[in-house]
Amino acid sequence: AQTVTQSQPEMSVQEAETVTLSCTYDTSESDYYLFWYKQPPSRQMILVIRQEAYKQQNATENRFSVNFQKAAKSFSLKISDSQLGDAAMYFCAYRTIIQGAQKLVFGQGTRLTINP
Amino acid sequence: GAVVSQHPSWVICKSGTSVKIECRSLDFQATTMFWYRQFPKQSLMLMATSNEGSKATYEQGVEKDKFLINHASLTLSTLTVTSAHPEDSSFYICSARDPSWVGELFFGEGSRLTVL
């Protein structure tokens, strides 16, 4: 079974600085999706960024980028120019690409604090 | 992006009563919806996969008679917590897959259940 591990329960960063959140996963599949979701205090899950495993290029969305290392099964999230609104729980998630079993497996989460 | 709405966002009930939570896809048809449970400061745990027109698929350890799922239409799935007890108190989140957004799930706002 696929597993997702986030080894940093909490992280903090100064406003305007850069922070990297770590995520590793375990799978025997070659094709899959990886996601980073943000859960602010409102508890609404918000998609931050996604990566298709077959794409070698790292995904980027404005201030958010990933470092996807397929061989190492690593998928870290870099947040540049951190803003107060970035404070939230961040969950890394894995999703199989097989049509019959499209489940999201979440990591334990990392609580990110932004210091003004 | 697509919109998924949950109702109610917060419900308090007495022990022994049943509570129904609705999950609607507002601007797309969702043949598959997912129900998650989240304990405080923990990750999301997949409870079941709701399939339109057929029985839900429950994850190991989830009582199907306790958590009744009905997916009667392409835009509505319901989760009924039957004979609720205080240990059922939790945050319940649904998500739905929009077929036009490959690889992405959209989440509802979540429903907080408190059983007295």
CSV table of C-alpha atoms in Angstrom, one decimal:
chain,number,residue,atom,x,y,z
A,1,ALA,CA,0.0,0.0,0.0
A,2,GLN,CA,1.1,3.5,-0.6
A,3,THR,CA,2.2,5.6,2.3
A,4,VAL,CA,3.0,9.3,2.6
A,5,THR,CA,5.3,10.6,5.3
A,6,GLN,CA,5.8,14.2,6.4
A,7,SER,CA,8.6,14.3,9.0
A,8,GLN,CA,8.1,17.9,10.1
A,9,PRO,CA,5.1,18.3,12.4
A,10,GLU,CA,5.7,22.0,12.7
A,11,MET,CA,7.7,24.6,10.8
A,12,SER,CA,8.1,28.3,11.1
A,13,VAL,CA,9.5,31.0,8.9
A,14,GLN,CA,9.9,34.8,8.9
A,15,GLU,CA,7.6,36.7,6.7
A,16,ALA,CA,9.2,37.2,3.2
A,17,GLU,CA,11.6,34.4,3.7
A,18,THR,CA,11.6,31.0,2.0
A,19,VAL,CA,10.6,27.7,3.6
A,20,THR,CA,10.7,24.1,2.4
A,21,LEU,CA,8.3,21.4,3.6
A,22,SER,CA,9.4,17.8,3.2
A,23,CYS,CA,7.4,14.8,2.0
A,24,THR,CA,8.4,11.3,1.1
A,25,TYR,CA,6.2,8.5,-0.2
A,26,ASP,CA,6.4,4.8,-0.8
A,27,THR,CA,4.8,3.2,-3.9
A,28,SER,CA,5.5,0.5,-6.4
A,29,GLU,CA,3.6,2.3,-9.2
A,30,SER,CA,5.3,4.2,-12.0
A,31,ASP,CA,2.5,6.6,-12.8
A,32,TYR,CA,0.7,8.6,-10.1
A,33,TYR,CA,-0.1,12.1,-9.0
A,34,LEU,CA,1.3,14.0,-6.0
A,35,PHE,CA,-0.3,17.0,-4.4
A,36,TRP,CA,0.2,19.6,-1.7
A,37,TYR,CA,-2.9,20.8,0.0
A,38,LYS,CA,-3.3,23.7,2.4
A,39,GLN,CA,-5.8,23.6,5.2
A,40,PRO,CA,-6.1,27.1,6.9
A,41,PRO,CA,-8.0,27.6,10.2
A,42,SER,CA,-11.3,27.6,8.2
A,43,ARG,CA,-10.5,23.8,7.6
A,44,GLN,CA,-11.3,24.1,3.9
A,45,MET,CA,-8.8,22.0,1.9
A,46,ILE,CA,-7.2,24.0,-0.8
A,47,LEU,CA,-5.0,22.6,-3.6
A,48,VAL,CA,-1.7,24.3,-3.7
A,49,ILE,CA,0.2,22.4,-6.4
A,50,ARG,CA,0.2,19.1,-8.1
A,51,GLN,CA,2.8,17.0,-10.0
A,52,GLU,CA,2.3,14.2,-12.4
A,53,ALA,CA,4.9,11.5,-11.9
A,54,TYR,CA,5.6,11.1,-15.6
A,55,LYS,CA,6.6,14.7,-15.9
A,56,GLN,CA,10.3,15.4,-15.1
A,57,GLN,CA,9.8,19.1,-14.8
A,58,ASN,CA,9.0,20.4,-11.4
A,59,ALA,CA,5.6,22.1,-11.0
A,60,THR,CA,5.5,25.8,-10.1
A,61,GLU,CA,2.5,27.9,-9.1
A,62,ASN,CA,3.6,31.5,-8.4
A,63,ARG,CA,5.4,31.5,-5.1
A,64,PHE,CA,5.0,27.7,-4.7
A,65,SER,CA,7.2,25.2,-6.3
A,66,VAL,CA,8.1,21.6,-5.8
A,67,ASN,CA,11.3,19.5,-5.9
A,68,PHE,CA,10.2,16.2,-7.2
A,69,GLN,CA,12.8,13.4,-7.0
A,70,LYS,CA,11.1,10.3,-8.4
A,71,ALA,CA,13.9,7.9,-7.7
A,72,ALA,CA,14.2,9.1,-4.1
A,73,LYS,CA,10.4,9.2,-3.8
A,74,SER,CA,10.6,12.7,-2.4
A,75,PHE,CA,8.3,15.6,-3.1
A,76,SER,CA,9.1,18.8,-1.2
A,77,LEU,CA,7.3,22.1,-1.3
A,78,LYS,CA,9.1,25.4,-1.4
A,79,ILE,CA,7.3,28.5,-0.5
A,80,SER,CA,9.1,31.7,-1.5
A,81,ASP,CA,8.4,35.2,-0.1
A,82,SER,CA,6.3,33.8,2.7
A,83,GLN,CA,3.2,35.7,3.5
A,84,LEU,CA,1.0,35.8,6.7
A,85,GLY,CA,-1.8,34.2,4.7
A,86,ASP,CA,0.4,31.1,4.1
A,87,ALA,CA,0.0,30.1,7.7
A,88,ALA,CA,-1.9,26.7,7.7
A,89,MET,CA,-1.6,23.0,7.9
A,90,TYR,CA,0.0,21.6,4.7
A,91,PHE,CA,-0.7,18.1,3.6
A,92,CYS,CA,1.2,16.1,1.1
A,93,ALA,CA,-0.9,13.6,-0.8
A,94,TYR,CA,-0.5,10.7,-3.2
A,95,ARG,CA,-3.0,9.5,-5.7
A,96,THR,CA,-2.9,6.5,-7.9
A,97,ILE,CA,-3.6,7.0,-11.6
A,98,ILE,CA,-5.4,3.7,-11.9
A,99,GLN,CA,-9.0,4.4,-12.7
A,100,GLY,CA,-10.5,1.8,-10.4
A,101,ALA,CA,-8.8,3.0,-7.2
A,102,GLN,CA,-8.5,6.8,-7.2
A,103,LYS,CA,-7.9,7.4,-3.6
A,104,LEU,CA,-5.9,10.2,-2.0
A,105,VAL,CA,-3.5,9.1,0.7
A,106,PHE,CA,-2.4,12.0,2.9
A,107,GLY,CA,0.6,12.6,5.0
A,108,GLN,CA,0.4,13.5,8.6
A,109,GLY,CA,0.6,17.2,7.9
A,110,THR,CA,3.0,20.1,8.7
A,111,ARG,CA,1.8,23.1,10.6
A,112,LEU,CA,3.4,26.2,9.1
A,113,THR,CA,3.7,29.4,11.2
A,114,ILE,CA,4.6,32.7,9.6
A,115,ASN,CA,6.4,35.1,11.9
A,116,PRO,CA,5.8,38.8,11.1
B,1,GLY,CA,-12.1,25.4,-10.1
B,2,ALA,CA,-15.1,23.2,-9.3
B,3,VAL,CA,-17.2,23.8,-6.2
B,4,VAL,CA,-18.2,21.2,-3.6
B,5,SER,CA,-20.5,22.2,-0.8
B,6,GLN,CA,-21.2,20.5,2.5
B,7,HIS,CA,-24.2,21.0,4.8
B,8,PRO,CA,-24.4,21.5,7.7
B,9,SER,CA,-21.1,23.0,8.6
B,10,TRP,CA,-21.6,22.4,12.2
B,11,VAL,CA,-24.1,20.1,14.0
B,12,ILE,CA,-24.6,19.2,17.7
B,13,CYS,CA,-26.7,16.2,18.5
B,14,LYS,CA,-27.6,14.0,21.5
B,15,SER,CA,-26.1,10.6,21.9
B,16,GLY,CA,-28.2,7.9,20.2
B,17,THR,CA,-29.6,10.2,17.5
B,18,SER,CA,-28.7,10.0,13.8
B,19,VAL,CA,-27.2,12.8,11.8
B,20,LYS,CA,-27.1,13.3,8.0
B,21,ILE,CA,-24.4,15.3,6.3
B,22,GLU,CA,-24.8,16.3,2.6
B,23,CYS,CA,-22.1,16.8,0.0
B,24,ARG,CA,-23.0,18.5,-3.2
B,25,SER,CA,-21.1,19.2,-6.4
B,26,LEU,CA,-22.4,22.5,-7.5
B,27,ASP,CA,-21.2,23.0,-11.0
B,28,PHE,CA,-20.2,19.5,-12.2
B,29,GLN,CA,-21.4,15.9,-12.1
B,30,ALA,CA,-19.5,13.7,-9.7
B,31,THR,CA,-19.8,10.0,-10.3
B,32,THR,CA,-17.4,9.5,-7.3
B,33,MET,CA,-17.3,11.2,-4.0
B,34,PHE,CA,-15.1,10.5,-1.0
B,35,TRP,CA,-15.8,10.9,2.7
B,36,TYR,CA,-12.9,11.6,5.1
B,37,ARG,CA,-12.8,12.0,8.8
B,38,GLN,CA,-10.3,14.3,10.6
B,39,PHE,CA,-9.5,14.2,14.3
B,40,PRO,CA,-8.1,17.4,15.9
B,41,LYS,CA,-4.5,18.1,14.8
B,42,GLN,CA,-4.5,14.9,12.7
B,43,SER,CA,-4.5,14.1,9.0
B,44,LEU,CA,-7.5,13.1,6.9
B,45,MET,CA,-8.5,9.5,7.0
B,46,LEU,CA,-10.5,8.1,4.1
B,47,MET,CA,-13.7,6.5,5.3
B,48,ALA,CA,-15.4,5.4,2.1
B,49,THR,CA,-15.7,6.0,-1.6
B,50,SER,CA,-19.2,6.9,-2.7
B,51,ASN,CA,-20.3,5.8,-6.2
B,52,GLU,CA,-23.4,7.1,-7.9
B,53,GLY,CA,-26.0,4.4,-8.3
B,54,SER,CA,-24.1,1.7,-6.4
B,55,LYS,CA,-23.0,0.8,-2.9
B,56,ALA,CA,-20.2,2.7,-1.3
B,57,THR,CA,-16.8,1.1,-0.8
B,58,TYR,CA,-15.7,1.3,2.8
B,59,GLU,CA,-12.1,1.4,4.0
B,60,GLN,CA,-11.0,-1.3,6.4
B,61,GLY,CA,-12.1,-0.7,10.0
B,62,VAL,CA,-15.0,1.7,9.0
B,63,GLU,CA,-18.4,0.3,10.1
B,64,LYS,CA,-20.7,0.5,7.1
B,65,ASP,CA,-23.8,0.1,9.3
B,66,LYS,CA,-22.6,3.0,11.5
B,67,PHE,CA,-21.8,5.4,8.6
B,68,LEU,CA,-24.4,5.0,5.9
B,69,ILE,CA,-23.5,6.5,2.6
B,70,ASN,CA,-25.9,7.2,-0.2
B,71,HIS,CA,-25.0,8.6,-3.6
B,72,ALA,CA,-28.4,8.9,-5.2
B,73,SER,CA,-27.6,11.4,-7.9
B,74,LEU,CA,-24.6,12.8,-9.8
B,75,THR,CA,-24.5,15.9,-7.6
B,76,LEU,CA,-25.3,14.6,-4.1
B,77,SER,CA,-23.8,12.2,-1.6
B,78,THR,CA,-25.0,11.9,2.0
B,79,LEU,CA,-23.3,10.5,5.0
B,80,THR,CA,-25.5,9.4,7.9
B,81,VAL,CA,-24.0,8.8,11.3
B,82,THR,CA,-26.4,6.4,12.9
B,83,SER,CA,-26.9,6.2,16.7
B,84,ALA,CA,-24.2,8.7,17.2
B,85,HIS,CA,-22.0,8.5,20.3
B,86,PRO,CA,-19.5,11.0,21.7
B,87,GLU,CA,-16.6,9.1,20.1
B,88,ASP,CA,-18.2,9.9,16.7
B,89,SER,CA,-17.5,13.6,17.3
B,90,SER,CA,-15.2,14.7,14.5
B,91,PHE,CA,-14.7,16.8,11.5
B,92,TYR,CA,-16.1,15.1,8.4
B,93,ILE,CA,-14.9,16.2,4.9
B,94,CYS,CA,-16.2,15.2,1.5
B,95,SER,CA,-14.5,15.5,-1.8
B,96,ALA,CA,-15.5,14.9,-5.4
B,97,ARG,CA,-13.7,14.3,-8.6
B,98,ASP,CA,-14.5,16.5,-11.5
B,99,PRO,CA,-13.8,14.3,-14.6
B,100,SER,CA,-12.8,17.4,-16.6
B,101,TRP,CA,-10.0,18.2,-14.0
B,102,VAL,CA,-7.7,15.3,-14.5
B,103,GLY,CA,-6.1,14.2,-11.3
B,104,GLU,CA,-7.7,16.7,-8.9
B,105,LEU,CA,-10.2,16.4,-6.2
B,106,PHE,CA,-12.3,19.2,-4.9
B,107,PHE,CA,-13.1,19.4,-1.2
B,108,GLY,CA,-16.2,20.6,0.7
B,109,GLU,CA,-15.9,23.0,3.6
B,110,GLY,CA,-16.2,20.2,6.1
B,111,SER,CA,-18.8,19.4,8.8
B,112,ARG,CA,-18.1,19.4,12.5
B,113,LEU,CA,-20.1,16.9,14.4
B,114,THR,CA,-20.4,17.2,18.2
B,115,VAL,CA,-22.2,14.4,20.0
B,116,LEU,CA,-23.2,15.2,23.5
